[in-house]
Amino acid sequence: PSQTDGKFAQALDFNGNGDNVQIPHNANLNLTGPMTISFWIYPTADTGQYNRVVEKGVQGYQTSYYFGGGDGTNDLTFYLSNNMVIETADNTISTGTWQHAVVSYTSSGDATMFLNGSEIGTGSYTGGITGNTDTLYISYSDSSWDFPGFIDEVRISSIDRSQCWIETEFANQNNPAGFYTIGGEEGSPATAVDLVIFTAKGKRSSVLVEWETAQEIKILHPDIVCIVMTGYGTMDTAIKALQMGIDEFLVKPWQPS
């Protein structure tokens, strides 16, 4: 395949005439348990029956895992050990636009498929996954089964990613500039002693940020002894800490007496 403008920098252009990428067998790709497979695709024509995107094995006969086109038009399907686990309806995907497709499979045998961060199908398979030492294909060498369009950011993981993780990944990749915003700088910038606790937790397409300052701790819990340990201590920050009610101000490195 040739290179073309991708969702991120460059992608590969599979022309529908047998273009493919072949990756020799590697133990890290021989997945027989939990997994997540994802990619960005831009079909330049309607996909037909079983147009491959990712397949580990020999075209439907010894396939360990398969994620690509199904038996209809512009649909997606997920196979494990030649068993269909999920198949979507026709026209699930569209031509002429980038789309992010993901399938996640858990150790308990549950599979979930996502398109652009939204769940589009579920299935279950508990029959065991037969590994193999065959080539991993992206698209396929036979023009009857290869993918017509652009493929970018193929990712294969031995971890079953959560719905929250997948939604957040899509939101971040789809619009990095709009994924987060940074406010203006404070007129009086925070110092090393202002911020005591800071946490950031992913929640679907957003991130929850929480923090607590030394001032808040002393106001809410005046009996708590507050000790600040910092590697950026200055006379100004030490004075400010003591003025806020901090009981001890220690500059690293330090040793207990």
JSON list of C-alpha atoms in Angstrom, two decimals, residues 5 11 19 40 52 82 88 96 104 109 136 144 150 164 166 169-170 183 199 224 229 239 247:
[
{"chain": "A", "resi": 5, "resn": "ASP", "atom": "CA", "xyz": [-2.91, 11.67, 4.67]},
{"chain": "A", "resi": 11, "resn": "ALA", "atom": "CA", "xyz": [-2.08, 6.35, 6.90]},
{"chain": "A", "resi": 19, "resn": "ASP", "atom": "CA", "xyz": [-2.75, -4.32, -1.13]},
{"chain": "A", "resi": 40, "resn": "TRP", "atom": "CA", "xyz": [-9.33, 4.09, 12.18]},
{"chain": "A", "resi": 52, "resn": "ARG", "atom": "CA", "xyz": [-10.33, -7.75, 5.93]},
{"chain": "A", "resi": 82, "resn": "ASN", "atom": "CA", "xyz": [-13.59, -19.14, 13.14]},
{"chain": "A", "resi": 88, "resn": "THR", "atom": "CA", "xyz": [-23.52, -5.54, 12.80]},
{"chain": "A", "resi": 96, "resn": "GLY", "atom": "CA", "xyz": [-15.72, 8.96, 2.59]},
{"chain": "A", "resi": 104, "resn": "SER", "atom": "CA", "xyz": [-13.06, -5.59, 23.35]},
{"chain": "A", "resi": 109, "resn": "GLY", "atom": "CA", "xyz": [-16.14, -14.42, 27.15]},
{"chain": "A", "resi": 136, "resn": "LEU", "atom": "CA", "xyz": [-1.11, -11.28, 10.95]},
{"chain": "A", "resi": 144, "resn": "SER", "atom": "CA", "xyz": [-11.81, -10.32, -3.32]},
{"chain": "A", "resi": 150, "resn": "PHE", "atom": "CA", "xyz": [-7.36, 4.03, 4.20]},
{"chain": "A", "resi": 164, "resn": "CYS", "atom": "CA", "xyz": [-14.86, 4.41, 29.64]},
{"chain": "A", "resi": 166, "resn": "ILE", "atom": "CA", "xyz": [-12.56, 3.43, 24.74]},
{"chain": "A", "resi": 169, "resn": "GLU", "atom": "CA", "xyz": [-9.57, 7.34, 23.65]},
{"chain": "A", "resi": 170, "resn": "PHE", "atom": "CA", "xyz": [-11.96, 8.23, 20.84]},
{"chain": "A", "resi": 183, "resn": "GLY", "atom": "CA", "xyz": [-7.88, 28.43, 31.74]},
{"chain": "A", "resi": 199, "resn": "THR", "atom": "CA", "xyz": [-6.41, 13.85, 41.38]},
{"chain": "A", "resi": 224, "resn": "ILE", "atom": "CA", "xyz": [-4.97, 18.34, 61.95]},
{"chain": "A", "resi": 229, "resn": "MET", "atom": "CA", "xyz": [7.68, 18.63, 52.45]},
{"chain": "A", "resi": 239, "resn": "ILE", "atom": "CA", "xyz": [6.83, 32.30, 55.31]},
{"chain": "A", "resi": 247, "resn": "ASP", "atom": "CA", "xyz": [2.85, 23.50, 61.42]}
]
